[in-house]
CSV table of C-alpha atoms in Angstrom, one decimal:
chain,number,residue,atom,x,y,z
A,1,UNK,CA,-5.5,10.7,33.8
A,2,UNK,CA,-5.9,13.0,31.1
A,3,UNK,CA,-2.5,11.9,29.6
A,4,UNK,CA,-3.5,8.4,29.9
A,5,UNK,CA,-6.6,8.8,28.2
A,6,UNK,CA,-5.0,10.9,25.4
A,7,UNK,CA,-2.3,8.0,24.9
A,8,UNK,CA,-5.2,5.5,24.6
A,9,UNK,CA,-6.9,7.7,21.9
A,10,UNK,CA,-3.8,8.0,20.3
A,11,UNK,CA,-3.0,4.5,20.3
A,12,UNK,CA,-6.2,3.5,19.2
A,13,UNK,CA,-6.5,6.0,16.4
A,14,UNK,CA,-3.0,4.7,15.2
A,15,UNK,CA,-4.4,1.3,15.1
A,16,UNK,CA,-7.5,1.9,13.2
A,17,UNK,CA,-5.2,4.0,10.5
A,18,UNK,CA,-2.9,1.1,10.2
A,19,UNK,CA,-5.9,-1.4,9.9
A,20,UNK,CA,-7.5,0.8,7.3
A,21,UNK,CA,-4.4,1.2,5.4
A,22,UNK,CA,-3.8,-2.6,5.2
A,23,UNK,CA,-7.4,-2.9,4.3
A,24,UNK,CA,-7.2,-0.6,1.4
A,25,UNK,CA,-4.1,-2.2,0.1
A,26,UNK,CA,-6.0,-5.6,0.2
A,27,UNK,CA,-9.0,-3.9,-1.7
A,28,UNK,CA,-6.6,-2.7,-4.4
A,29,UNK,CA,-5.9,-5.9,-5.3
A,30,UNK,CA,-9.5,-7.4,-4.6
A,31,UNK,CA,-10.9,-6.0,-7.8
A,32,UNK,CA,-14.3,-7.7,-7.7
A,33,UNK,CA,-14.7,-7.2,-4.2
A,34,UNK,CA,-15.7,-10.5,-3.2
A,35,UNK,CA,-13.1,-10.6,-0.1
A,36,UNK,CA,-10.6,-12.8,-1.9
A,37,UNK,CA,-7.7,-12.1,-4.3
A,38,UNK,CA,-7.2,-14.6,-7.0
A,39,UNK,CA,-4.0,-15.3,-9.2
A,40,UNK,CA,-5.5,-13.2,-12.0
A,41,UNK,CA,-6.1,-10.1,-9.6
A,42,UNK,CA,-2.5,-10.6,-8.2
A,43,UNK,CA,-1.2,-9.7,-11.5
A,44,UNK,CA,-1.4,-6.0,-10.7
A,45,UNK,CA,1.7,-6.6,-8.8
A,46,UNK,CA,4.4,-9.0,-10.3
A,47,UNK,CA,5.8,-9.2,-6.7
A,48,UNK,CA,2.4,-10.6,-5.4
A,49,UNK,CA,1.8,-12.8,-8.2
A,50,UNK,CA,5.6,-14.3,-7.7
A,51,UNK,CA,4.9,-15.0,-4.1
A,52,UNK,CA,0.7,-16.0,-4.5
A,53,UNK,CA,1.5,-19.8,-4.1
A,54,UNK,CA,3.7,-19.2,-0.9
A,55,UNK,CA,1.1,-16.6,0.7
A,56,UNK,CA,-1.7,-19.0,-0.2
A,57,UNK,CA,-1.4,-21.2,2.8
A,58,UNK,CA,-4.6,-23.4,2.3
A,59,UNK,CA,-3.8,-23.8,-1.4
A,60,UNK,CA,-7.2,-22.6,-2.4
A,61,UNK,CA,-5.9,-20.5,-5.3
A,62,UNK,CA,-7.3,-17.5,-3.5
A,63,UNK,CA,-5.8,-15.0,-0.7
A,64,UNK,CA,-7.9,-14.2,2.2
A,65,UNK,CA,-7.1,-10.8,4.2
A,66,UNK,CA,-5.4,-13.2,6.7
A,67,UNK,CA,-3.1,-14.6,4.2
A,68,UNK,CA,-2.6,-11.2,2.2
A,69,UNK,CA,-1.2,-9.8,5.6
A,70,UNK,CA,1.9,-11.8,5.1
A,71,UNK,CA,2.5,-10.0,2.3
A,72,UNK,CA,5.3,-7.5,2.7
A,73,UNK,CA,5.8,-5.2,-0.6
């Protein structure tokens, strides 16, 4: 039972770590902290900028966190 609890704890902490890392990566580009990445903000990373239109699935000119999650650097 203790090993099950320990395993679940490690799994949960790993999930939080990955989630925080992805969030901090998103935050790196979200300069104005409005929860969206614009094309201008994406210019920090030329590869992100080049893929911006493909990632912007609703074509609103902004990347949400879920749209950004499809970006692999």
